[in-house]
Every structure is written in C-alpha cells, then in structure tokens.
Coordinates of C-alpha atoms in Angstrom, one line a residue:
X1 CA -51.4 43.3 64.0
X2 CA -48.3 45.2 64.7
X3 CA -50.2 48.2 66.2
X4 CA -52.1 45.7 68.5
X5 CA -49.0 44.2 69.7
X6 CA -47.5 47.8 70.4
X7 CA -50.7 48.5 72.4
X8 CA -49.7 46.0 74.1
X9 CA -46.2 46.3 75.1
X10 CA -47.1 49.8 76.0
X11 CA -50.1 48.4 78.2
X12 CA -48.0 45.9 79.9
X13 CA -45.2 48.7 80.9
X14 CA -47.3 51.1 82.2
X15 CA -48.5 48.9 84.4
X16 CA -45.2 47.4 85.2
X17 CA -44.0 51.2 85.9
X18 CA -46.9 52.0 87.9
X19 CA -46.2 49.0 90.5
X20 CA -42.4 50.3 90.4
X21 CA -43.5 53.8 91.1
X22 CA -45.4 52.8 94.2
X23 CA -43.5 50.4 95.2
X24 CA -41.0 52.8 95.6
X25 CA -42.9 55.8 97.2
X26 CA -43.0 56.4 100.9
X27 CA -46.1 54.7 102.8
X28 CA -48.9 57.4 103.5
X29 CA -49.2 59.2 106.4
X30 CA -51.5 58.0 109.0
X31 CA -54.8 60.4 108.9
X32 CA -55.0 62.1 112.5
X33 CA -59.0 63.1 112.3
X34 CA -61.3 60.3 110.9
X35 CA -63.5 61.3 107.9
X36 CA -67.7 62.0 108.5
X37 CA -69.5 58.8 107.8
X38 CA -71.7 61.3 105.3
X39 CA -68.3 62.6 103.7
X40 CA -67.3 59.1 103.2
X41 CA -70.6 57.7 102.1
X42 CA -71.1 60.3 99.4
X43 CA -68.2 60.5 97.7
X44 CA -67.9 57.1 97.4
X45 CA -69.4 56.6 94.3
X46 CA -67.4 59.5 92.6
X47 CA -64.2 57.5 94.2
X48 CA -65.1 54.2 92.8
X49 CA -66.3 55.8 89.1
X50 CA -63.0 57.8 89.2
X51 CA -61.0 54.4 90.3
X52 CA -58.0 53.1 87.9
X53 CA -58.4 49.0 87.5
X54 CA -56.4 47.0 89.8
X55 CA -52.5 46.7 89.3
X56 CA -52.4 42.8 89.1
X57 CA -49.9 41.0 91.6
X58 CA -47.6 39.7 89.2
X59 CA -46.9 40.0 85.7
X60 CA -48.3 36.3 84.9
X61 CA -51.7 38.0 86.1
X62 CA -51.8 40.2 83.0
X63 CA -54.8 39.6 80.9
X64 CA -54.2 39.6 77.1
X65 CA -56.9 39.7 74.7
X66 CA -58.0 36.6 72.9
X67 CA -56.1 36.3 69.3
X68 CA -58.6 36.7 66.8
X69 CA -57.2 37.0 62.8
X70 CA -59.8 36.8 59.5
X71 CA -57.5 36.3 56.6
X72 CA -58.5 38.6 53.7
X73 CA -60.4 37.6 51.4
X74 CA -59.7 37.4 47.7
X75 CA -62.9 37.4 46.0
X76 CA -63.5 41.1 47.4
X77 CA -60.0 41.9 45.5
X78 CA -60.7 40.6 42.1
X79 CA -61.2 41.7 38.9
X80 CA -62.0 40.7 35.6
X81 CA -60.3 42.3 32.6
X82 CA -61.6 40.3 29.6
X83 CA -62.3 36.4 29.1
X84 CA -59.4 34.4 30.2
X85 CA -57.7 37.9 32.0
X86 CA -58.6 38.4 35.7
X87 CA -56.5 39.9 38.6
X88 CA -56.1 41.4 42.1
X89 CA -56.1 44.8 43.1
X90 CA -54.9 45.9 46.6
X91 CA -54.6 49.4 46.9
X92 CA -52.5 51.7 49.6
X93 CA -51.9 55.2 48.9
X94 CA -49.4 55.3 51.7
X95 CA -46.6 55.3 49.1
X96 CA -46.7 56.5 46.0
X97 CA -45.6 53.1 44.8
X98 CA -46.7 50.1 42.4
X99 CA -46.2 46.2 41.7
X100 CA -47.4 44.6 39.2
X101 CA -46.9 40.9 38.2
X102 CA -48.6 39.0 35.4
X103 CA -48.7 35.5 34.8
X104 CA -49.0 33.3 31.7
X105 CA -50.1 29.7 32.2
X106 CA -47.7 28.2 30.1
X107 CA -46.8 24.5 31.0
X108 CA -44.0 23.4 28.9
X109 CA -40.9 21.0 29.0
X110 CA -38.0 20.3 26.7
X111 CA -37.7 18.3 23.8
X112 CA -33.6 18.0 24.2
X113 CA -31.0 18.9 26.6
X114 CA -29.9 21.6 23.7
X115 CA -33.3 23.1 24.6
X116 CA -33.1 22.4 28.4
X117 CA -29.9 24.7 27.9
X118 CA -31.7 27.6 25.8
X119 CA -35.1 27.4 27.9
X120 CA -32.9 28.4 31.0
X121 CA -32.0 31.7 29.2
X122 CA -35.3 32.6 27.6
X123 CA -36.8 34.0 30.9
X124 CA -33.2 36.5 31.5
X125 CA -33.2 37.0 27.8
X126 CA -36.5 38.6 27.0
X127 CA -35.6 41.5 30.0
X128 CA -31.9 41.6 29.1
X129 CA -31.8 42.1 25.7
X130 CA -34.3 45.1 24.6
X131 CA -36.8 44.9 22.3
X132 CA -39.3 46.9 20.7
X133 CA -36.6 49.5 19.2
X134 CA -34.9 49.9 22.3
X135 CA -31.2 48.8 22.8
X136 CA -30.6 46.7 25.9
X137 CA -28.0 49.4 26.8
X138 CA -30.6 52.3 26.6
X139 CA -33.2 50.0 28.6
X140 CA -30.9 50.1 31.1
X141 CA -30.1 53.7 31.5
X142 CA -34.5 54.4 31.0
X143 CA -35.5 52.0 34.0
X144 CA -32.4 53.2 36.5
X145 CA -32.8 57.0 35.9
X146 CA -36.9 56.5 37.2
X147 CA -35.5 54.1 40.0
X148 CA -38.1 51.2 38.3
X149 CA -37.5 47.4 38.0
X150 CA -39.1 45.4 35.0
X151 CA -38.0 41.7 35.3
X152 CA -39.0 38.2 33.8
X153 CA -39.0 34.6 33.7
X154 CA -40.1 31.4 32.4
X155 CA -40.8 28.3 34.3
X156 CA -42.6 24.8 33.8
X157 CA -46.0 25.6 34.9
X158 CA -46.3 30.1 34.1
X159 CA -43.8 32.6 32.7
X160 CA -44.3 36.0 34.2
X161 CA -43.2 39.3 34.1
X162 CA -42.8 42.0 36.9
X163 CA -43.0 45.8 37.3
X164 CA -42.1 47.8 40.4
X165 CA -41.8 52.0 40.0
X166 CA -43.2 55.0 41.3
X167 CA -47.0 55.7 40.9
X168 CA -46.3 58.3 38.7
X169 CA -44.3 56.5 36.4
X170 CA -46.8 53.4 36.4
X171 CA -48.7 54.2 32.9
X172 CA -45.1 54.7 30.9
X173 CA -43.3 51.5 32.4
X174 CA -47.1 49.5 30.8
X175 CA -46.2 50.9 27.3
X176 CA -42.4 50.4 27.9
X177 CA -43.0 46.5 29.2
X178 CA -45.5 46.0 26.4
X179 CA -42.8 47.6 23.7
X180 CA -39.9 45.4 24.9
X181 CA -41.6 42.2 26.0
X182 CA -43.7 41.6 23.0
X183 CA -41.3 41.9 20.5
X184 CA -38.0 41.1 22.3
X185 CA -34.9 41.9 20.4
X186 CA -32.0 39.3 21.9
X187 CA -29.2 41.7 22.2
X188 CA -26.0 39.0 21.2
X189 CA -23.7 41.0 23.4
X190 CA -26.0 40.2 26.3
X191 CA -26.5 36.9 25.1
X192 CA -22.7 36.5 26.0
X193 CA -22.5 37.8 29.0
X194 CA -25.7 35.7 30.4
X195 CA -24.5 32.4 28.7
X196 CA -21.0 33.0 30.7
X197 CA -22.9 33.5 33.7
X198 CA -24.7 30.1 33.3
X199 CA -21.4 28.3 32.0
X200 CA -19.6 29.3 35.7
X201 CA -23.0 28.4 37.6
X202 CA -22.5 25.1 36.3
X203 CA -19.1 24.9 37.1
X204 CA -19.6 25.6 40.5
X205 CA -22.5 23.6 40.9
X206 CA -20.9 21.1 43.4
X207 CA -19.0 23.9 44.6
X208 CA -20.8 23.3 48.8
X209 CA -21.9 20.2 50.4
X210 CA -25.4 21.7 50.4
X211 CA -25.7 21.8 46.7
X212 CA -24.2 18.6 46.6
X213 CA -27.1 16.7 49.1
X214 CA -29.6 18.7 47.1
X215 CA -28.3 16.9 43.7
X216 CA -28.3 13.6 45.7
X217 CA -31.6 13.6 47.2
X218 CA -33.4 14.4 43.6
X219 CA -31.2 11.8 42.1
X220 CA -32.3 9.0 44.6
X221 CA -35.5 9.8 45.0
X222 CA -37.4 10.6 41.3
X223 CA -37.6 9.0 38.3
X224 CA -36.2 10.3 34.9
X225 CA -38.5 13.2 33.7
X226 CA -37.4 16.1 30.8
X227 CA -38.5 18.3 33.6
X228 CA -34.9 17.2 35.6
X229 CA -32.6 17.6 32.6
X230 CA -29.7 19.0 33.3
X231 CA -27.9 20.7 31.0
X232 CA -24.0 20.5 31.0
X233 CA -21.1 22.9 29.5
X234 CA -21.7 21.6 26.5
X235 CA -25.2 22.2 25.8
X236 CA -25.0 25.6 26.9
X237 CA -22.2 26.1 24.6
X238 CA -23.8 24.9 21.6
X239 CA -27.1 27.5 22.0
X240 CA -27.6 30.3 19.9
X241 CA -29.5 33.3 20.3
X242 CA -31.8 31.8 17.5
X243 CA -32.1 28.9 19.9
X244 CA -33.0 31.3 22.4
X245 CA -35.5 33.4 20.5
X246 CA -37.3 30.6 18.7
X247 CA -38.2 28.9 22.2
X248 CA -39.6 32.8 23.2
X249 CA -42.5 32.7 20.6
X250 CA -45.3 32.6 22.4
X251 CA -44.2 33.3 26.1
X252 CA -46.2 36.2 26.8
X253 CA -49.2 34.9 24.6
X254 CA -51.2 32.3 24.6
X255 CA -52.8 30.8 27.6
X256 CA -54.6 31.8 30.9
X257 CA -53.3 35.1 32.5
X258 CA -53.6 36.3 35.9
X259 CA -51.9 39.5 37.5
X260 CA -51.3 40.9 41.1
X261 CA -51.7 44.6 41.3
X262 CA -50.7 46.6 44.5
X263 CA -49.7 50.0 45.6
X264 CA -50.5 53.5 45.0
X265 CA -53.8 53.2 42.3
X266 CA -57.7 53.3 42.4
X267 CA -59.5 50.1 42.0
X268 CA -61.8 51.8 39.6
X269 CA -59.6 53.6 37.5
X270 CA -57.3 51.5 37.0
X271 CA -59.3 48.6 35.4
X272 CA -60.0 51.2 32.2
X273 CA -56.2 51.2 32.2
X274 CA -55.4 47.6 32.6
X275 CA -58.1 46.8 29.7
X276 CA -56.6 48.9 27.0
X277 CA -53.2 47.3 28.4
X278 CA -53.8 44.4 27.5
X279 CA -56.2 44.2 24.5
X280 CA -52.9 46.1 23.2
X281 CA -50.9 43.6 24.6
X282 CA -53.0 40.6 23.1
X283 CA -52.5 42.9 20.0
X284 CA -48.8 43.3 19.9
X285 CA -48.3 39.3 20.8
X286 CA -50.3 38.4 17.8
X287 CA -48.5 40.6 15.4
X288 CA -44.9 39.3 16.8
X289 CA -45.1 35.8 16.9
X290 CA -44.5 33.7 13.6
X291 CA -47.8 31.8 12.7
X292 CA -47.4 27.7 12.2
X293 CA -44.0 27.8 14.1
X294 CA -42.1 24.5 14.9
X295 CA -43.2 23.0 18.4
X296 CA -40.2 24.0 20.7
X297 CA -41.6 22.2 23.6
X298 CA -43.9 19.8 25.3
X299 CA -46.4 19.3 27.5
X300 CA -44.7 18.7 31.4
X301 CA -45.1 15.4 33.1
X302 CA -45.7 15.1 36.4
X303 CA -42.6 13.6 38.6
X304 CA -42.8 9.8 39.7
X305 CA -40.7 8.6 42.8
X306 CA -37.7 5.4 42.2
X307 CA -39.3 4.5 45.4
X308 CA -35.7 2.7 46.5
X309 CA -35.5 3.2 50.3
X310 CA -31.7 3.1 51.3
X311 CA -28.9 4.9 52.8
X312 CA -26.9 7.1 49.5
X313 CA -23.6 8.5 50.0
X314 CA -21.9 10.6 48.0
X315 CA -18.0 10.7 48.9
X316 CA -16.9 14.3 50.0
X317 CA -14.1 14.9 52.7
X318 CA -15.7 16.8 55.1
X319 CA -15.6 17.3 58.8
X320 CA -19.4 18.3 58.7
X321 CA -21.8 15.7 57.2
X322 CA -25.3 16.9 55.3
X323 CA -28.2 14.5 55.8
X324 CA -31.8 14.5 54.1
X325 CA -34.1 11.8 54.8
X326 CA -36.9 11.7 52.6
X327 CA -39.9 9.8 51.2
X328 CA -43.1 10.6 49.1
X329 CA -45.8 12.7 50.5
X330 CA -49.0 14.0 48.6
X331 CA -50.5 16.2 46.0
X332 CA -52.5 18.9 47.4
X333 CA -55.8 19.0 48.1
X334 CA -55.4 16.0 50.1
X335 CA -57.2 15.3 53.5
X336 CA -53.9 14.3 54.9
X337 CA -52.0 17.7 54.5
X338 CA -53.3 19.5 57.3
X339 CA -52.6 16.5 60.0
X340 CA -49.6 15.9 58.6
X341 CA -48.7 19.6 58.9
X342 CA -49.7 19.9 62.6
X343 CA -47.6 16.3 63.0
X344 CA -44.7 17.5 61.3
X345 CA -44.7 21.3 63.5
X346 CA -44.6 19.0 67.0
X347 CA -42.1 16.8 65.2
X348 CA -39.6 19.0 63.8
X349 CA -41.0 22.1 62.0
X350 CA -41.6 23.9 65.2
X351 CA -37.9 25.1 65.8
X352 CA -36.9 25.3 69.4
X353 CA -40.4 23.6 70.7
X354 CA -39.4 20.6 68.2
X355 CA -38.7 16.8 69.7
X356 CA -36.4 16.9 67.1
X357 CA -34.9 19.8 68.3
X358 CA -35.1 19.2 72.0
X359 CA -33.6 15.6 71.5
X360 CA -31.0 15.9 69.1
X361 CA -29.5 19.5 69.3
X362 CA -30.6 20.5 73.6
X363 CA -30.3 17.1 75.0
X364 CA -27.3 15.5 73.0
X365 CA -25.8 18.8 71.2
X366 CA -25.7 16.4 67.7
X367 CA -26.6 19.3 65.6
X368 CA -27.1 23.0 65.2
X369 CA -30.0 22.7 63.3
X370 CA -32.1 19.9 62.4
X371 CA -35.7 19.8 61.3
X372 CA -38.8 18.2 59.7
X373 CA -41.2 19.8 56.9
X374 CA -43.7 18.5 54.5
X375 CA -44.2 19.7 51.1
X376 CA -46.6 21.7 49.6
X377 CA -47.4 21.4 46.2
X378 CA -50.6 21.3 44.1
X379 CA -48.7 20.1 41.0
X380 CA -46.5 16.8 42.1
X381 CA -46.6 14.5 45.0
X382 CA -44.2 16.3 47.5
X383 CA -41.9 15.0 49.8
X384 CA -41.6 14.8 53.5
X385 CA -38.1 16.0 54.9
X386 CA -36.1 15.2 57.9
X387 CA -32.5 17.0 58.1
X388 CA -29.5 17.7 60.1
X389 CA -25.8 18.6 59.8
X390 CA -23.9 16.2 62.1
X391 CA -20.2 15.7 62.6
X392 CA -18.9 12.6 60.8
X393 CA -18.4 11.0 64.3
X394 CA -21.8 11.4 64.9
X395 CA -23.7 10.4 61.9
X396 CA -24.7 6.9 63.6
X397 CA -25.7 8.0 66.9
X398 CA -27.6 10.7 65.4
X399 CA -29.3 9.0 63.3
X400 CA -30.3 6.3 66.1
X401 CA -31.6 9.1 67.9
X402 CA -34.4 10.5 65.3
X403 CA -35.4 7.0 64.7
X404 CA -36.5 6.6 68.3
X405 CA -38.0 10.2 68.4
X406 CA -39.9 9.2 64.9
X407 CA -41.0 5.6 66.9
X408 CA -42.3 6.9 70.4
X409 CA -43.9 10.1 68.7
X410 CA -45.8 7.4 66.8
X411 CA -46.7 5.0 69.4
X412 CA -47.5 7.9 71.6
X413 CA -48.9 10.6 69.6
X414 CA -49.0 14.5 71.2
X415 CA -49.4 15.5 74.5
X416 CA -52.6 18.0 75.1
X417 CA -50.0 21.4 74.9
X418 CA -48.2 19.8 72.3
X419 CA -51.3 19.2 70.1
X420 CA -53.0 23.0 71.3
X421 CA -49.1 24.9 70.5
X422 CA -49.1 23.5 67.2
X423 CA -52.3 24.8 66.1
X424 CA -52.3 27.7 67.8
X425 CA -49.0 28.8 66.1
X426 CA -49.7 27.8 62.5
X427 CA -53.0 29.5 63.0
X428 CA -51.2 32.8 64.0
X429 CA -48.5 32.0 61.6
X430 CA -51.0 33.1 59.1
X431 CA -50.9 36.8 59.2
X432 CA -47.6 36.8 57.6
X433 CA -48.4 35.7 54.2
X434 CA -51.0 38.9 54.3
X435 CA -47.8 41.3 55.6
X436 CA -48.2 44.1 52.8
X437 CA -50.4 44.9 50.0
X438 CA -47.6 43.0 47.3
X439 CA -47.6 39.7 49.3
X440 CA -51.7 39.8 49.3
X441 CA -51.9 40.3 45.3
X442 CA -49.3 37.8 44.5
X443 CA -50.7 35.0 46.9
X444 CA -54.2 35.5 45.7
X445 CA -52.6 35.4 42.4
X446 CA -50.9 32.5 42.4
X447 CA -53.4 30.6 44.2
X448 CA -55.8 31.5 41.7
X449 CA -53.4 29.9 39.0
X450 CA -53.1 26.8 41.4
X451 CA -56.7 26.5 42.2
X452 CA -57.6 27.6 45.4
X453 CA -61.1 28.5 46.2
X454 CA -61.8 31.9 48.0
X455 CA -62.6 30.4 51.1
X456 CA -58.9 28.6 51.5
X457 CA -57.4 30.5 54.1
X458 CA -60.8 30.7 55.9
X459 CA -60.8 26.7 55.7
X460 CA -57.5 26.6 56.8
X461 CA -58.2 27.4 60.1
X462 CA -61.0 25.4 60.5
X463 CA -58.9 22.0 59.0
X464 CA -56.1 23.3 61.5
X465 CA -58.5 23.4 64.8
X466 CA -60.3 20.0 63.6
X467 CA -57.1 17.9 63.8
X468 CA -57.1 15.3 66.5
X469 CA -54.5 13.5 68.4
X470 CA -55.0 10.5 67.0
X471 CA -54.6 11.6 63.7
X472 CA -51.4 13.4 64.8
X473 CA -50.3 9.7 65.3
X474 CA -51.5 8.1 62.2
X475 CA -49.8 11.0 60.2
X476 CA -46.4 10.2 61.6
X477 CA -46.8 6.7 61.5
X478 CA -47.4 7.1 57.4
X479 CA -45.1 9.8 56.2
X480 CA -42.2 9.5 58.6
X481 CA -41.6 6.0 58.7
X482 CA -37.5 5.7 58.8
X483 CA -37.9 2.3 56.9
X484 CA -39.2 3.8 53.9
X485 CA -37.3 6.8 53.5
X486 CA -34.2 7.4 51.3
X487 CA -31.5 8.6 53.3
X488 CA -29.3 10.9 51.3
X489 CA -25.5 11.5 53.3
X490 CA -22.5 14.1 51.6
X491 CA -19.4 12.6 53.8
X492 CA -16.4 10.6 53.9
X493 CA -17.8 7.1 52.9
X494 CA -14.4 5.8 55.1
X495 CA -15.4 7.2 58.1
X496 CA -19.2 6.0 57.6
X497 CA -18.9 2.4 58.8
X498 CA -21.2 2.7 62.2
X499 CA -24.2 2.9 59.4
X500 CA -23.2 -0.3 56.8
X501 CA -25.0 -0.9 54.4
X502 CA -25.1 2.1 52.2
X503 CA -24.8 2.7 48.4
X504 CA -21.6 5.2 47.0
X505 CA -23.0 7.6 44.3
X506 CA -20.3 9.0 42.4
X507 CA -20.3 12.9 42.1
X508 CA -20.5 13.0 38.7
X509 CA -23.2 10.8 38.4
X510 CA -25.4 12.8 40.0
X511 CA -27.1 14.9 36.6
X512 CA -30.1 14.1 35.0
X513 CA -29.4 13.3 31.5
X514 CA -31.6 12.3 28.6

C-alpha cells in the first residue's frame, strides 16, 4: 500500500514538473522549409510509437487507479500444534526479530472484593516476581542485557503472555518464559512495590474530569456485576502474596490456547519447535499447580444495562464540562452492526466530514472535539456513544444542537456522497489492522478466540457495500435516539440550570461495590 501511494506522488509530480518545465520554456522556432510529405508520412508511426501520454490540463484531470485491497486471509496462516493448541504464523525475515503472544481462554470473575484486589496483581505478578529459580532481580538484568521483553496479564475472558527479542535469542527466551511462568516465584519485595503502585492509582483515580465521566457513565448505565468491583485502599491492603499466588494456579493451564507468531522464523521449522514448547509447557503446568485446590474464582457474567434514561451530574468545578451520552447497542454478530457503523461514520465517527462535527465544532465553535462511535464487542451488548467537551456556558445549547442533528439525520437519512464516503473510507480503513506482520498474528489470533470465521474481513466488505440509505436511517433512528440515552455530565451542578431536570451523583458514590 505505501509503495503504491509513493508511485503515486512521484507519478503525479513528474507530471506536474513536466507542465512547469514547458510552461516555462521559450515557444519553438517557426520551421523556415516545410518537411516532404514522404518524410512526414513515414516517420509518423515511429513518432506516435515513440510519443509520451498527454500531460492532462489540470491536476483534477489526473487519473488514479481504482482502490482495490483483499484482506489477508487467516486460514492460509494457521497452524495446529496439538488438540486444543493452534496458532498464526506470519513470517518476515526483514528483521531479525520475533513476537510471540499466547493466549489462555480463561473466563473468570471474583468471588470478593479481597479477590477483585489480588486478581488485579496476578497478571504483573507472575512477570515481576521470577520464578523457576530465577530471582526477579536477575530476570531483570537476563532480559535487558538481550534487549528482549517477556510480559503478562490476566483478564476476564484470556490471560496471556508475550515475548518480543531478537531471532536469535527466540529458542532461549521459550525455555526462560516456560521456567518463570510455570512455576512463578512471587518475589515479596516486588509484591511491595506493585501493591504501592496500585494503592496511588487508586488514589488518583478521580484525579481528571475524564476519569471521572468514565466512572459516571459505567455507574448510570449497567447493572451490578462482580466483573465491575472495584476494589478500594482497603482491599488492596489486606492482600497477601499468598492471596496473590493462590488466585495464579492455573493461569497458564487449563483451557483453549491460541498464539500469534510473527517475525524472523520459518513456518516449517518452527512448528517442531513450538510442539516440544508446549508439550513441555503442558508438562511443567501440570507438575506446578496444586491438585483439588480451592475454587478462587467464578465463572463471568455477562453485563446487563439499569436501562434509566436521564441526565447524571457529577459536581466538579470546572470551566470545561465532559459529556457522554449513551445507550445500549448489540452483541456482535448482529445484522445491525454494519449499518449502524456506516450510520454512526456520517454521524459522528467520521472526524472532520462528521454532521456532528461540521455542526457543533465548524458552524457554532461549541467544541474541539466531539464525536459518535458504536461498540464492538462479541462478549456484551455494547454501547453507542455521543461525546463532547463544552464550556459550562454552553452545555444547553450544545446539547440542543446534537439533538436536532440526531432528528433531521433520522428523518432524512444520507445524502448519495454521504452514504458512498462512508463506505468507501471504512472499506480503505481496512488495510491498517494488516500494517505489519505482529498486527496480522495478533488479530487473527484474537478473532479466533472471539469466533470469527476466516472469511470475516472478506465479508466485511461485502456487509459494508450492501448497506442502504434507508437502513442508514432506521439505524439512527434505533441507537441514537436522545430520549433513551443516559446523559452522563462532570460540571458545576450550579451553573447547570439551562438543562433541569438532572440527577447529582456524589463522587464518592461512583465505585462498584459488592
């Protein structure tokens, strides 16, 4: 892509310096004796072989080629390992360089808010704090003198573990991550430092109006689930590195896994590595992890909406006040996501091209920013977003103005360019997820985990191109009606009376607590 675009560029100013050059050059001097009809006759056809194509008239006359982008696809990428273990490979020998992530399908929520503390620091911990005989100190010092990374977390749905190094150093850092994560050591000192680190993070929390919205909007909008816990200063206080290592068993074993492999290795040879990896792996696991152990979580829930539409302020003196407007979307695959998405690019999502935009920030100058997106998630119902930073003066008028713009795009629908922009620009947007061999593994990856079939990207052109106008209009009419969104405002509640009636949400009400 970016050598076609160069092509280009350089296309385009050779002929732009071309038409400068003769522009610039003297006319040609009259000829004084007229050429033989036979000259001219017989070397025309050497003339017009020889002839360079015709400068066009004016840049808008330059011809570009028609955009034209196949997705990769995953299937010719993938690997299977063992039963239950498969994978991408992408290879580039440009670099003599390697990434590899693994994921464990792990879903798993807390049983307390103690836990909800501990859970946070399992993912740090298991890096952090050596294992496997090594010191977390000498861990350390081994991964920065080969310049390599080895990282990982645990979340709801997968835990994971990364690896970036130098090819050459690829086959030590598998022994060295199988070594430490497998039988993780918990290093107390570290344990120190990272529960300090979590203890100021939560007491900084509030510590921007943008934090604060976000803890607003969550609060107003979904229904008590472990999965929202929040764990206080308290909780995090009261963990141990027992805690801490009890809720590890079993991280890195059980479960589906699924890895991304990119960089400087052969396809071929490297699946005889990756086998003895992790029948070694599968093999270590087993020996470290205590048999009949005490369930330390359960199984995740998916989130349910309060379903409360309202304006919900949360008191903050501010000269700038943060909006979200929100309201429940769906759970992908669903027919409506791809409408919705080409709705929601003409809406807001489109930047500068926005109504949104043009309305609120070029025509009124209400906001620097403001925008519309739609959620994309395969595991909850998302939410659809509209969201602006507004003076305090303006918080009425502004919010006035993208209830109209929500209205006539819905009586109205999109105009043809409107509707043919959209696509074409989420279409071509599409290249970027596929912008180096790492991005290609993981997505494949991950959609893998998630579900996607092979043919998902090449379907998502197709769903793009087939959405209509109309559809555009019923989309907008569903998921952006102002009436049944929560409208979450971070302001001065005293200077908020252009927008009466509203509900004040104290500050410190905002955590989700068991």
């Amino acid at each position: 892509m970016k050598f076609d675009l160069k092509v280009l560029f350089l296309t385009a100013t050779s002929v732009a310096t071309v038409f400068a050059l003769n522009a610039c050059s003297g006319s040609p001097e009259p000829q004084t004796e007229p050429v033989p009809a036979a000259q001219t006759d017989s070397a025309a056809p050497v003339a017009e072989k020889n002839a360079e194509p015709a400068i066009p008239a004016s840049y808008k006359d330059i011809q570009f080629p028609e955009y034209k982008y196949v997705a990769p696809y995953p299937k010719d990428f993938r690997v299977e390992i063992a039963p239950g273990i498969s994978g991408y490979i992408v290879s580039d020998r440009s670099l003599p360089l390697v990434n590899f992530s693994v994921y464990f399908e792990q879903p798993r929520a807390p049983l307390s808010l103690k836990d909800e503390a501990a859970s946070s620091m399992v993912g740090s911990m298991l890096r952090r704090g050596g294992g496997g005989g090594i010191s977390a100190k000498a861990l350390d010092d081994s991964l920065e003198f080969i310049s390599a990374g080895l990282s990982s977390s645990v979340g709801t749905f997968t835990s994971m573990f990364d690896i970036d190094c130098l090819s050459k150093d690829f086959a030590d850092m598998l022994k060295l991550s199988k070594q430490v994560l497998t039988d993780p050591a918990f290093d107390k000192d570290q344990f120190e430092i990272l529960r300090a680190n979590f203890l100021t993070a939560y007491d900084r929390r509030y510590d921007t109006p943008a934090k604060v919205l976000s803890a607003l909007k969550a609060k107003v909008n979904y229904a008590p689930n472990p999965r929202l816990w929040d764990a206080n200063a308290e909780d995090y206080k009261k963990v141990s590195v027992a805690d801490v290592k009890q809720l590890a068993q079993g991280v890195y074993g059980n479960g589906r896994v699924i890895f991304a492999l990119s960089g400087d290795v052969d396809k071929d040879s490297i699946v005889v590595v990756l086998k003895d990896f992790f029948e070694g792996w599968k093999t270590a696991v087993s020996k470290n992890v205590k048999k009949n152990a005490k369930a330390v979580a359960q199984e995740p829930t998916p989130l349910t909406f309060v379903r409360k539409p309202g304006i919900y302020v949360v008191d903050k003196d501010i000269s700038q006040a943060n909006i979200s407007m929100n309201q429940p979307f769906v759970r992908r695959p669903h027919a409506d996501y791809y409408p919705a998405a080409v709705a929601n690019f003409i809406l807001g999502g489109g930047s500068f091209t926005s109504r949104l935009m043009n309305r609120v920030r070029s025509d009124e100058g209400l906001a620097y920013s403001v925008y519309s997106s739609v959620g994309n998630d395969y595991r909850d119902t998302a939410m659809v977003t509209i969201a602006l930073q507004t003076k305090v003066e303006s918080v009425g008028f502004a919010l006035k103005l993208i209830r109209e713009v929500v209205n006539e795009f819905a009586e109205q629908g999109p105009t043809e360019e409107e509707l043919s922009q959209a696509k074409k620009a989420l279409i071509e947007s599409l290249p970027s997820l596929f912008d180096s061999p790492e991005a290609t593994a993981v997505i494949f990856a991950k959609g893998e985990l998630l579900g996607k079939t092979y043919d998902h990207y090449l379907d998502y052109v197709k769903e793009i191109n087939a959405v209509t106008a109309d559809q555009v209009k019923a989309m907008v009419k569903k998921y952006f009606d102002m009436d049944k969104m929560t409208t979450s405002i971070v302001a001065p509640v005293s200077k908020l009376e252009a927008i009466k009636p509203f509900t004040v949400i104290p500050q410190d009400s905002l955590e989700f607590r068991n």
